[in-house]
mmCIF file of C-alpha atoms in Angstrom:
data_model
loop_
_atom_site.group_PDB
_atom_site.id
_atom_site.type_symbol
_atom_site.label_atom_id
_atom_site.label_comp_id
_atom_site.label_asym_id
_atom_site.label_seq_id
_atom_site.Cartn_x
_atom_site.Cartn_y
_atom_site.Cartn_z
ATOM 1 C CA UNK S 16 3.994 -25.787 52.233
ATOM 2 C CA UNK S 17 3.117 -24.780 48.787
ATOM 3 C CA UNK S 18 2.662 -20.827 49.393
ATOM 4 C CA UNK S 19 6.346 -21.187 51.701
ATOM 5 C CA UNK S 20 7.719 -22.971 47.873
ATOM 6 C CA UNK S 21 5.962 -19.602 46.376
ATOM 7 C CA UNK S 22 7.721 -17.085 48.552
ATOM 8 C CA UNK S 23 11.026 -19.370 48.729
ATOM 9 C CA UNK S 24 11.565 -18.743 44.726
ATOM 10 C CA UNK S 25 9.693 -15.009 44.738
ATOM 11 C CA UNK S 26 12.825 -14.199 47.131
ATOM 12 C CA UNK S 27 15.180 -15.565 44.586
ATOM 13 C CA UNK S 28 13.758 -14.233 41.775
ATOM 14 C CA UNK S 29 13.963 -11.252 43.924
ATOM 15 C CA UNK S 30 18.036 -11.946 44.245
ATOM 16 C CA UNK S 31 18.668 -12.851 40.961
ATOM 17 C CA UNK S 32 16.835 -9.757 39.637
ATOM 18 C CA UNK S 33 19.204 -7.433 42.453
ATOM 19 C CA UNK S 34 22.487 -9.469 40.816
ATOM 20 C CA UNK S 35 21.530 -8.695 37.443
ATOM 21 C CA UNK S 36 20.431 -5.337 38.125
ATOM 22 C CA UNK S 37 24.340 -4.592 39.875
ATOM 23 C CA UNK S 38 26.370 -6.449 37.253
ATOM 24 C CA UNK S 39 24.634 -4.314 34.449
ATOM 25 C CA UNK S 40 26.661 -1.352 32.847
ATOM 26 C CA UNK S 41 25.488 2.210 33.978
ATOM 27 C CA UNK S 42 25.132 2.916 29.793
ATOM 28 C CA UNK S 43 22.786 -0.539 29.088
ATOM 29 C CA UNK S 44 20.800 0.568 31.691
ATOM 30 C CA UNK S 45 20.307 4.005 30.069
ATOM 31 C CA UNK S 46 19.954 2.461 27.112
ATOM 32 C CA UNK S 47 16.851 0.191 28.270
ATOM 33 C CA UNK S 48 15.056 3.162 29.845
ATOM 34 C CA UNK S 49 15.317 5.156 27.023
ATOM 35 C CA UNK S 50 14.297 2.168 24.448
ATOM 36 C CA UNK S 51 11.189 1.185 26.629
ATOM 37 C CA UNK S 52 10.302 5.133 27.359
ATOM 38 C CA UNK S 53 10.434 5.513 23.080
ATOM 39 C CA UNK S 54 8.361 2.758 22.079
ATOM 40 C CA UNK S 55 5.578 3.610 24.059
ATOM 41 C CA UNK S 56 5.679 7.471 23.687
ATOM 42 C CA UNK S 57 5.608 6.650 19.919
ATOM 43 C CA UNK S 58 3.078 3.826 19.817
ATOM 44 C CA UNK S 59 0.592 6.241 22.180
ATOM 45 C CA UNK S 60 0.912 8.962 19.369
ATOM 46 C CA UNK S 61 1.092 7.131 15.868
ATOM 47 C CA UNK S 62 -2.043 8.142 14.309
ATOM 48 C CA UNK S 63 -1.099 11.844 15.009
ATOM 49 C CA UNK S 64 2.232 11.123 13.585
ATOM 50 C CA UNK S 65 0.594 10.140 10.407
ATOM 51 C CA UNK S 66 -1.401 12.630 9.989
ATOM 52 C CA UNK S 67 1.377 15.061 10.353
ATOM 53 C CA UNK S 68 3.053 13.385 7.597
ATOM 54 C CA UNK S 69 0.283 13.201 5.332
ATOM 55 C CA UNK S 70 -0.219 16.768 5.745
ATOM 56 C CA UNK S 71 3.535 17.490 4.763
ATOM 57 C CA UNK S 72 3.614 15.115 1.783
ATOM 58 C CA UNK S 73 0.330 15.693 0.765
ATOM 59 C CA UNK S 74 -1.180 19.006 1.850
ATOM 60 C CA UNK S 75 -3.623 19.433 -1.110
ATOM 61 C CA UNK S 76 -5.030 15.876 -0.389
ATOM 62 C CA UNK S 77 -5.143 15.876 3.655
ATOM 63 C CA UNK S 78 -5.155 19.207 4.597
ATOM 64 C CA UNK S 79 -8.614 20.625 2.883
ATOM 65 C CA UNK S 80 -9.630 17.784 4.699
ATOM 66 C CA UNK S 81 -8.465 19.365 8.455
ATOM 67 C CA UNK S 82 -7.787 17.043 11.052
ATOM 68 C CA UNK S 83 -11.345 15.387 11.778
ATOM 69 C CA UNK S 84 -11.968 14.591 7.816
ATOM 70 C CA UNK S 85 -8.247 13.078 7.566
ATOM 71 C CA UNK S 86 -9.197 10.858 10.263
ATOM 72 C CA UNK S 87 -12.476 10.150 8.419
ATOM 73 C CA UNK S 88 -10.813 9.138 5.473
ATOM 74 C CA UNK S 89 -8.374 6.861 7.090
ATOM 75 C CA UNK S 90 -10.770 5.023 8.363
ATOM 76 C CA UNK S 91 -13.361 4.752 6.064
ATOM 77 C CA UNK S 92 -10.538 3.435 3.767
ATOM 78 C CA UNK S 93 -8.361 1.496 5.906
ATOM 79 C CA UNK S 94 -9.818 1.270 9.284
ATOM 80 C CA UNK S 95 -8.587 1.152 12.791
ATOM 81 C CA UNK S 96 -5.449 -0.462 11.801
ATOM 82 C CA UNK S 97 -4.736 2.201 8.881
ATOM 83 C CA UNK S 98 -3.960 4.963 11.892
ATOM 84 C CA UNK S 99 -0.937 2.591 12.431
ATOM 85 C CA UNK S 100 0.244 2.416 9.173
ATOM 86 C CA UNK S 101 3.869 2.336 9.322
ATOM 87 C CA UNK S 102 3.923 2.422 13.345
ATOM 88 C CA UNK S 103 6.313 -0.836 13.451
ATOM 89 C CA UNK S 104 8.649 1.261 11.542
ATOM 90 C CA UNK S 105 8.623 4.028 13.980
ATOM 91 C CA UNK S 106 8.926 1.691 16.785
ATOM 92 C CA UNK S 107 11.814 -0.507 15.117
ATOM 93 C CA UNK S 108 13.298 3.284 14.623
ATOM 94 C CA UNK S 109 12.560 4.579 17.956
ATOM 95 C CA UNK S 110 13.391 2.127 20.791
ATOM 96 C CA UNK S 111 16.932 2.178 19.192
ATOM 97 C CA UNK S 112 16.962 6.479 18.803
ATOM 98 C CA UNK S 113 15.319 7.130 21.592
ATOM 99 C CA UNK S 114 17.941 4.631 23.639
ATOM 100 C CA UNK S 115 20.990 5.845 21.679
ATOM 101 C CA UNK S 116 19.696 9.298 22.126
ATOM 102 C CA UNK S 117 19.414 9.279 25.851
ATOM 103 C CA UNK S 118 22.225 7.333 26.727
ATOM 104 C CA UNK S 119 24.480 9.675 24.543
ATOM 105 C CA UNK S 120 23.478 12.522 26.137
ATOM 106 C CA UNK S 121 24.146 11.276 29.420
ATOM 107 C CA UNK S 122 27.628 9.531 28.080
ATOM 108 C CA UNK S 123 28.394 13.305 26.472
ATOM 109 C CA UNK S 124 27.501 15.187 28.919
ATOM 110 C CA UNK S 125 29.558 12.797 31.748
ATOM 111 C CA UNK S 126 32.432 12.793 29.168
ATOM 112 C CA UNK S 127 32.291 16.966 28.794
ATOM 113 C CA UNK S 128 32.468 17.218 32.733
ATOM 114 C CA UNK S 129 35.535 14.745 33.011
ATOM 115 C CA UNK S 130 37.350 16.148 30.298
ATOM 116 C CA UNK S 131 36.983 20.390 30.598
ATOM 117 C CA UNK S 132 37.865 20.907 34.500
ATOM 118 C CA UNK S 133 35.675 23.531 35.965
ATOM 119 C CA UNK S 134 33.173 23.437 33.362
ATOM 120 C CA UNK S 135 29.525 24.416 34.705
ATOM 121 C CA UNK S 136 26.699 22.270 34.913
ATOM 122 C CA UNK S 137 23.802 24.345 33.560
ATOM 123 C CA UNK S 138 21.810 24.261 30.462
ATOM 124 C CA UNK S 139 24.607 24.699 27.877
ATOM 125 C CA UNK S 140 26.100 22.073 29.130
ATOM 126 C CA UNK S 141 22.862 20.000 28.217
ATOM 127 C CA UNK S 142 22.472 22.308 24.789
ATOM 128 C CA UNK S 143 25.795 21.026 23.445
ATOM 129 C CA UNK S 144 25.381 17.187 25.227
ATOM 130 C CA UNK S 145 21.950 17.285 23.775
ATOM 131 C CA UNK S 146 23.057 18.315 20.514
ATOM 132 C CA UNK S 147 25.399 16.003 19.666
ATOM 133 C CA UNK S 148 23.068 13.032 21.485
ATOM 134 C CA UNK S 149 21.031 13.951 18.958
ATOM 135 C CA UNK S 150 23.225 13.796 15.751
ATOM 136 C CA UNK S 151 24.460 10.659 16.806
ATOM 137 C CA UNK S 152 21.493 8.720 17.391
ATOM 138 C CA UNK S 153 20.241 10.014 13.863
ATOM 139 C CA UNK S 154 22.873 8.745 12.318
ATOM 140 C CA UNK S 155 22.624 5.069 13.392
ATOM 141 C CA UNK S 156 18.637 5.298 13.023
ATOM 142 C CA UNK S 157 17.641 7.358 9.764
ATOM 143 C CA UNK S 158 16.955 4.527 7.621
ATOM 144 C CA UNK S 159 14.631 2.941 9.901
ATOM 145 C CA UNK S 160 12.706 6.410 9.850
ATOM 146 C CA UNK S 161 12.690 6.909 6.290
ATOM 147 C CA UNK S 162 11.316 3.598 5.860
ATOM 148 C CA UNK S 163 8.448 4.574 8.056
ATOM 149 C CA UNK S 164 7.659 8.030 6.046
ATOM 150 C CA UNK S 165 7.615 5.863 2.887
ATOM 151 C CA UNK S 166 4.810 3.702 4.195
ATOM 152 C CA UNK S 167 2.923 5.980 5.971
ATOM 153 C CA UNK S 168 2.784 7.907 2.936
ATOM 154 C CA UNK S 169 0.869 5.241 0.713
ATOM 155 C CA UNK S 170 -2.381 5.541 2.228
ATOM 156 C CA UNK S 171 -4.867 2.908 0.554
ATOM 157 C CA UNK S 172 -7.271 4.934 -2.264
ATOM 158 C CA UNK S 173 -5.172 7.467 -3.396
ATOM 159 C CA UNK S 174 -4.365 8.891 -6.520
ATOM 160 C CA UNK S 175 -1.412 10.525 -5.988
ATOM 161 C CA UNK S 176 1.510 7.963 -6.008
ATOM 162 C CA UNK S 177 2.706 8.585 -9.602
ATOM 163 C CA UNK S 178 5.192 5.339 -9.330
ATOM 164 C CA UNK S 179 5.362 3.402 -12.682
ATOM 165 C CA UNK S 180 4.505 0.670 -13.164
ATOM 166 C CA UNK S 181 2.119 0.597 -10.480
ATOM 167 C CA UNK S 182 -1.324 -0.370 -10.788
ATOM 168 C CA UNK S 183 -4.117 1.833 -8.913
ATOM 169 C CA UNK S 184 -5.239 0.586 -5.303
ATOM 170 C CA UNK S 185 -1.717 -1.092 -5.653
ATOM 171 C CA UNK S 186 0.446 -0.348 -2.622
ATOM 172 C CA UNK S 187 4.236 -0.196 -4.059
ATOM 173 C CA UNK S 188 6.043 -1.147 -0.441
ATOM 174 C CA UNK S 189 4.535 -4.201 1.651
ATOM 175 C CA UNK S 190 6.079 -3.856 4.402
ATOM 176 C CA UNK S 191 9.483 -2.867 6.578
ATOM 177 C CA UNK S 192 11.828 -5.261 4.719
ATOM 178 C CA UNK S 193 10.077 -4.375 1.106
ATOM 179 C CA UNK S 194 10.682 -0.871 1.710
ATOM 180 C CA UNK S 195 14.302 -1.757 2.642
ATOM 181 C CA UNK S 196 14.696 -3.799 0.047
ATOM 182 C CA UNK S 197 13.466 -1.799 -3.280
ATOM 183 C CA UNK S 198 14.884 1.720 -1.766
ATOM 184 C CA UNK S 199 17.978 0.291 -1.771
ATOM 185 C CA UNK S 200 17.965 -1.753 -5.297
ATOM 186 C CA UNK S 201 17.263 1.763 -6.200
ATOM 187 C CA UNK S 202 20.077 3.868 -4.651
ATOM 188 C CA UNK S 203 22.407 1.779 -2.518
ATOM 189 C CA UNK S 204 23.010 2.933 0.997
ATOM 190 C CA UNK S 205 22.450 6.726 -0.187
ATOM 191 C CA UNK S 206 19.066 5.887 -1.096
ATOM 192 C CA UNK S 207 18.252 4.669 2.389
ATOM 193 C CA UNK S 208 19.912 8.117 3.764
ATOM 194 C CA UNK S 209 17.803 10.094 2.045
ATOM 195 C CA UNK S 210 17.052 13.321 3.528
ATOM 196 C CA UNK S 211 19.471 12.774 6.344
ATOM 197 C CA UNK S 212 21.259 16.670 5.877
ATOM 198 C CA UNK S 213 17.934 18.120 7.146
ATOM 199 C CA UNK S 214 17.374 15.772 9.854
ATOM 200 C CA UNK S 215 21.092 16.639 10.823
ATOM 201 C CA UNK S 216 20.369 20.571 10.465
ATOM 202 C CA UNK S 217 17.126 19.571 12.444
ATOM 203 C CA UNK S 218 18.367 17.534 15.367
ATOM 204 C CA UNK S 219 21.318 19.210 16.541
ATOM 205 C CA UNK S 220 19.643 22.394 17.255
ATOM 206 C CA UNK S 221 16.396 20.796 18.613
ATOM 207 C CA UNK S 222 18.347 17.882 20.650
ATOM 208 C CA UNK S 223 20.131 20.607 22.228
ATOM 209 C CA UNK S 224 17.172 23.556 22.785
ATOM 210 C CA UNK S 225 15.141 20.622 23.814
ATOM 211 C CA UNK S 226 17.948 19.768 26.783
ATOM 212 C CA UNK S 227 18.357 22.999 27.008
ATOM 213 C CA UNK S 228 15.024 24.299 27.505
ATOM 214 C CA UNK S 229 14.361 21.653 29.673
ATOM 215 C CA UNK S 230 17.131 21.746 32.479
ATOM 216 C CA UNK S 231 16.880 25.807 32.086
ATOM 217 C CA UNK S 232 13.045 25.579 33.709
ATOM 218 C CA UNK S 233 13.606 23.127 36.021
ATOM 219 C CA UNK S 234 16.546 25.411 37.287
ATOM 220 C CA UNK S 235 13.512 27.968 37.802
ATOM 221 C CA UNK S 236 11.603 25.200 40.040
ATOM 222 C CA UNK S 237 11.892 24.945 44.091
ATOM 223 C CA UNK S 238 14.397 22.030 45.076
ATOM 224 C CA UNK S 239 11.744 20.067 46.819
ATOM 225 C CA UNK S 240 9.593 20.131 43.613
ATOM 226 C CA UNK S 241 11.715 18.967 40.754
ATOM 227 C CA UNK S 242 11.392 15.337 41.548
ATOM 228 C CA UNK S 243 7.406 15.307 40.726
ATOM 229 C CA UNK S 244 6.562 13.435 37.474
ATOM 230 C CA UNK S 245 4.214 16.429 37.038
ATOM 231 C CA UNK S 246 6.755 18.993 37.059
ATOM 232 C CA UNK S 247 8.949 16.869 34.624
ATOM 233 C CA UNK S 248 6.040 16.389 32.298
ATOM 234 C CA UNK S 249 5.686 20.424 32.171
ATOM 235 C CA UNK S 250 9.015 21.177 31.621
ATOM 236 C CA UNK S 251 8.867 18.397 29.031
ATOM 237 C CA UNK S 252 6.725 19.256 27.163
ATOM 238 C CA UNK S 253 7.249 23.319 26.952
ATOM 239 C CA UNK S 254 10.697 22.778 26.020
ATOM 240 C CA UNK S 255 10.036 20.085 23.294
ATOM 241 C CA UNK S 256 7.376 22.516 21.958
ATOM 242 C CA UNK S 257 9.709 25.348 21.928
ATOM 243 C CA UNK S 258 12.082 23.632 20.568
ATOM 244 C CA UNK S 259 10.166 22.223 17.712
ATOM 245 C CA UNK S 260 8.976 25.175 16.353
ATOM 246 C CA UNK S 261 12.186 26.336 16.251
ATOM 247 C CA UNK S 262 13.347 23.773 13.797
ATOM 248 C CA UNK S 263 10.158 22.306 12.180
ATOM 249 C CA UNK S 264 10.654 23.857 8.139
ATOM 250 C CA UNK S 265 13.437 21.450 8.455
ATOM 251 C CA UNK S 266 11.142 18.582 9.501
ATOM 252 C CA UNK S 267 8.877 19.551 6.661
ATOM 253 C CA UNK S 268 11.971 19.971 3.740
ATOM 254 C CA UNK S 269 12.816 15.958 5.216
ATOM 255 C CA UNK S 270 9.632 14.591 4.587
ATOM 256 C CA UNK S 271 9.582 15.880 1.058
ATOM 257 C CA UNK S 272 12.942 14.651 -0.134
ATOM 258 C CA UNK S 273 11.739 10.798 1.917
ATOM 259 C CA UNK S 274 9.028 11.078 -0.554
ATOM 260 C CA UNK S 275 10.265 12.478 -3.907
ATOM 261 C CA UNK S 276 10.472 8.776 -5.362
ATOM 262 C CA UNK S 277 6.906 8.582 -4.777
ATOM 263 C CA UNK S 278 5.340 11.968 -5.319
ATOM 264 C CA UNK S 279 7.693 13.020 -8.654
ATOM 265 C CA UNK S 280 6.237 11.862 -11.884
ATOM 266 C CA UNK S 281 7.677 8.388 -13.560
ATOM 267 C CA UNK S 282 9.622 10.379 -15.829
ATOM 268 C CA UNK S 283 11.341 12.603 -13.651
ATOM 269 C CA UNK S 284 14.636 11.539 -12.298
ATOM 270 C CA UNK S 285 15.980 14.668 -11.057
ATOM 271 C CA UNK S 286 15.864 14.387 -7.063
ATOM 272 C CA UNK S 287 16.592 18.076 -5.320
ATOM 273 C CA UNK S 288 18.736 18.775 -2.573
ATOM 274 C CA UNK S 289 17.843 20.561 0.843
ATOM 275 C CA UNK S 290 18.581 23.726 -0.258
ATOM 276 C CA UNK S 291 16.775 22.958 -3.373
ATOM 277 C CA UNK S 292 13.742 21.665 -1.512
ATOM 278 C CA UNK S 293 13.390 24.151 0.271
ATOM 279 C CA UNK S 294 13.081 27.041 -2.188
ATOM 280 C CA UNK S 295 10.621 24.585 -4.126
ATOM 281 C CA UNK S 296 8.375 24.631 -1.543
ATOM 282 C CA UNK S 297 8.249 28.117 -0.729
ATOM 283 C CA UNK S 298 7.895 28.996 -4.674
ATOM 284 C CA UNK S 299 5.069 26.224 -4.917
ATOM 285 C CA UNK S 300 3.296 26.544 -1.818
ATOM 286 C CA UNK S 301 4.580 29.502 -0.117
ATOM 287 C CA UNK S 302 6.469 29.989 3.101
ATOM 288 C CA UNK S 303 3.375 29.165 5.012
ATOM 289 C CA UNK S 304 3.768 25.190 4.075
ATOM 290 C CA UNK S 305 7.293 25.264 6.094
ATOM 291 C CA UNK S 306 5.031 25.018 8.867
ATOM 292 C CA UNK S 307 2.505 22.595 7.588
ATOM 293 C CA UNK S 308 1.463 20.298 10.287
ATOM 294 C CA UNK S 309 3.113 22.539 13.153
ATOM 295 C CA UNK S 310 -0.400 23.047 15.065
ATOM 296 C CA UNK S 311 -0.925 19.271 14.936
ATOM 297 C CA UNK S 312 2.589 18.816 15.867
ATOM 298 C CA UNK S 313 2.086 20.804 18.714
ATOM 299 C CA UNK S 314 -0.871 18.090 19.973
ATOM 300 C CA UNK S 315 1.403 15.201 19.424
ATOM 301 C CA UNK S 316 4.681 16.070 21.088
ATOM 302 C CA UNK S 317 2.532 17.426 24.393
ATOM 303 C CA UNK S 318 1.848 13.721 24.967
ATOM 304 C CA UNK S 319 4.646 12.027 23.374
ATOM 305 C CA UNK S 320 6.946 14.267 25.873
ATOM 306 C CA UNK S 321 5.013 13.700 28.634
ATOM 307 C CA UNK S 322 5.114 9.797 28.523
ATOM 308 C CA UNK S 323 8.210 9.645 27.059
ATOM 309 C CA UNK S 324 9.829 11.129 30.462
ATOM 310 C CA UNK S 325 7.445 9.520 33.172
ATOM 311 C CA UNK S 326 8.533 5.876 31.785
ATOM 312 C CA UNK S 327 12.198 6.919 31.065
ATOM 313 C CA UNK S 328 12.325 8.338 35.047
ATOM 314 C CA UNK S 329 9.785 4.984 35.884
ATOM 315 C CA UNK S 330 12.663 2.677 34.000
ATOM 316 C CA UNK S 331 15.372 4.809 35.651
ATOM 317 C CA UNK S 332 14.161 3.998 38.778
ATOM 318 C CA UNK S 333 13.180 0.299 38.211
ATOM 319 C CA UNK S 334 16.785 -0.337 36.935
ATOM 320 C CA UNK S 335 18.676 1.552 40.054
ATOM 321 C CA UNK S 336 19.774 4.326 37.655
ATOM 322 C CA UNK S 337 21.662 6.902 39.893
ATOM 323 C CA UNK S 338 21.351 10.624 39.199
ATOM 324 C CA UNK S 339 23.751 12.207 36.920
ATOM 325 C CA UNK S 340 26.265 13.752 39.671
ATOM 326 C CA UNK S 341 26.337 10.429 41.491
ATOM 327 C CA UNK S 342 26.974 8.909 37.803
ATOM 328 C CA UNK S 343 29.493 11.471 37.049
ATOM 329 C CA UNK S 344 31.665 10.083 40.406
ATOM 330 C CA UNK S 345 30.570 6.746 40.099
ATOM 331 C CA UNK S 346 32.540 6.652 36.474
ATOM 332 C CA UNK S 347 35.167 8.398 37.783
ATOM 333 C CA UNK S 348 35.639 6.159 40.918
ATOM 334 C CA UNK S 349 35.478 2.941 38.941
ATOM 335 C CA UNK S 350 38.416 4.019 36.189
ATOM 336 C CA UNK S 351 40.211 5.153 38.993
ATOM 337 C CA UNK S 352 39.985 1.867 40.769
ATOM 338 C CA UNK S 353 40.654 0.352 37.225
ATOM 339 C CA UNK S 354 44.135 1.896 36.623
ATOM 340 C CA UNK S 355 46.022 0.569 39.599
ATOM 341 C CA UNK S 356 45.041 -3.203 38.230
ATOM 342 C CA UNK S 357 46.281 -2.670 35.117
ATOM 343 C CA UNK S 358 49.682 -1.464 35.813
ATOM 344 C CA UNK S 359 50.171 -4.544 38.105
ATOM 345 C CA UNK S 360 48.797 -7.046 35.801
#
């Protein structure tokens, strides 16, 4: 009696679930698969995220160190926990991005196909849906990002944060909402945007190649074949390398100008541009430290790619996500439907 009471509310679980699932928007459901896929593609990578960073911000510190002695330090100083430094950050940033980011592609490129008859449906298509995707999610998310450069910059034991007033061993941000807070006592809403012109320069180019890239190899792949996770995960991950390396010196000039409050003596107030930036880091370090933390980059976005798309495509199937030409016609059906009611109501 008690397992047919089991199976009895399993089945409408099961029902309510299927209801749910049917009444949801086509774009929330993007928008959970691509929040889910994000937080977990950036969670499974954070220590090698922060170690990138630290060898951008701090390449005299971290990088004579090389990759095996920067983990070494970090957790002789801080521990286990210190790899994560700033993680909730990133994950606060990149469930939103990563949703925003996926859904506006698919929105853009649905929106290019309705509105430019006989437009083709290869990988410039994806370039310029994946470009803008891109900008658009960085706009609504930057803060959130340069929040967690800020705090992944303060490693515990350091010497170099010249902020005054601050005491040595002192941490200067304690968390997400202190970093809010004090970045923007100190600048206002352009304080918290910080460094947003090279993420713009940055995105639209990589967003797009990445799309690009992507679509463009799987075009190369048999039919029957382009439905394995495996053969996602490859394409994945070559094009987000290719495009990365593209378009990393303006990853590197971004982190600097996140971290200027931080790494500029107290008594310098002057805070430099991209342009600027950029030629200061090629006269100080050379042109070699535009690709600082490219090799280690390269190790991070293999995996972050590849788990990124097997639990979007997981979540895309879970939520009863159709593909993007049965999208395309499923819009297209329902605002066609929608027209005839509202000339009658």
């Amino acid at each position: 009696m008690a397992k047919q009471r089991d199976e009895t509310e399993k089945e409408e679980r099961v029902v309510l679930m299927d209801g749910v699932l049917e009444g949801m928007p086509l774009f929330a459901k993007e928008l959970i698969a691509g929040g889910v896929a994000g937080g977990f593609a950036k969670t499974a990578v954070a220590p090698l995220e922060l170690i990138k960073i630290l060898f951008q911000t701090r390449q005299a510190e971290f990088r004579s160190l090389g990759l095996s002695g920067s983990f070494t330090k970090i957790a002789k100083t801080e521990g286990a926990l210190g790899f994560f430094r700033g993680n909730g950050a990133s994950v606060v940033r990149i469930v939103p991005y990563a949703a925003l980011h996926f859904m506006a592609y698919e929105e853009y490129r649905r929106w290019i196909i309705q509105s430019i008859p006989g437009v083709g449906r290869g990988p410039v298509l994806d370039l310029v849906a994946g470009s803008f995707a891109g900008g658009t999610a960085v706009l609504f998310t930057y803060p959130l990002d340069l929040v967690r450069t800020k705090l992944a910059y303060q490693v515990v034991g350091s010497q170099k944060l010249n902020v005054q007033g601050l005491a040595t061993g002192e941490q200067f941000y304690k968390g997400i909402q202190d970093c809010f807070s004090k970045t923007y006592k100190e600048a206002g809403i352009r304080g918290l945007y910080r460094g947003v012109a090279p993420s713009l320069y940055g995105i639209f180019p990589y967003a797009g190649l990445k799309f690009y890239f992507y679509e463009k190899m799987k075009s190369h792949v048999p039919q029957e074949r382009r439905k394995s996770i495996a053969v996602k995960l490859a394409c994945g991950s070559v094009a987000g390398l290719l495009g990365q390396t593209f378009t990393y010196p303006l990853d590197v000039v971004r982190r600097q100008m996140q971290v200027q409050r931080l790494s500029a003596p107290s008594s310098s107030h002057e805070m430099k541009g991209t342009l600027d930036t950029l030629v200061m880091i090629v006269q100080r370090h050379g042109w070699k430290q535009l690709f600082s933390g490219l090799s280690l980059n390269y190790v991070k976005v293999v995996p972050s790619v590849a788990i990124g798309f097997t639990v979007y495509d997981l979540m895309k199937s879970y939520l009863r996500v159709p593909s993007r030409d049965e999208a395309v016609v499923e819009v297209v059906t329902s605002r066609r439907n929608s027209k005839p009611s509202s000339l009658h109501s």
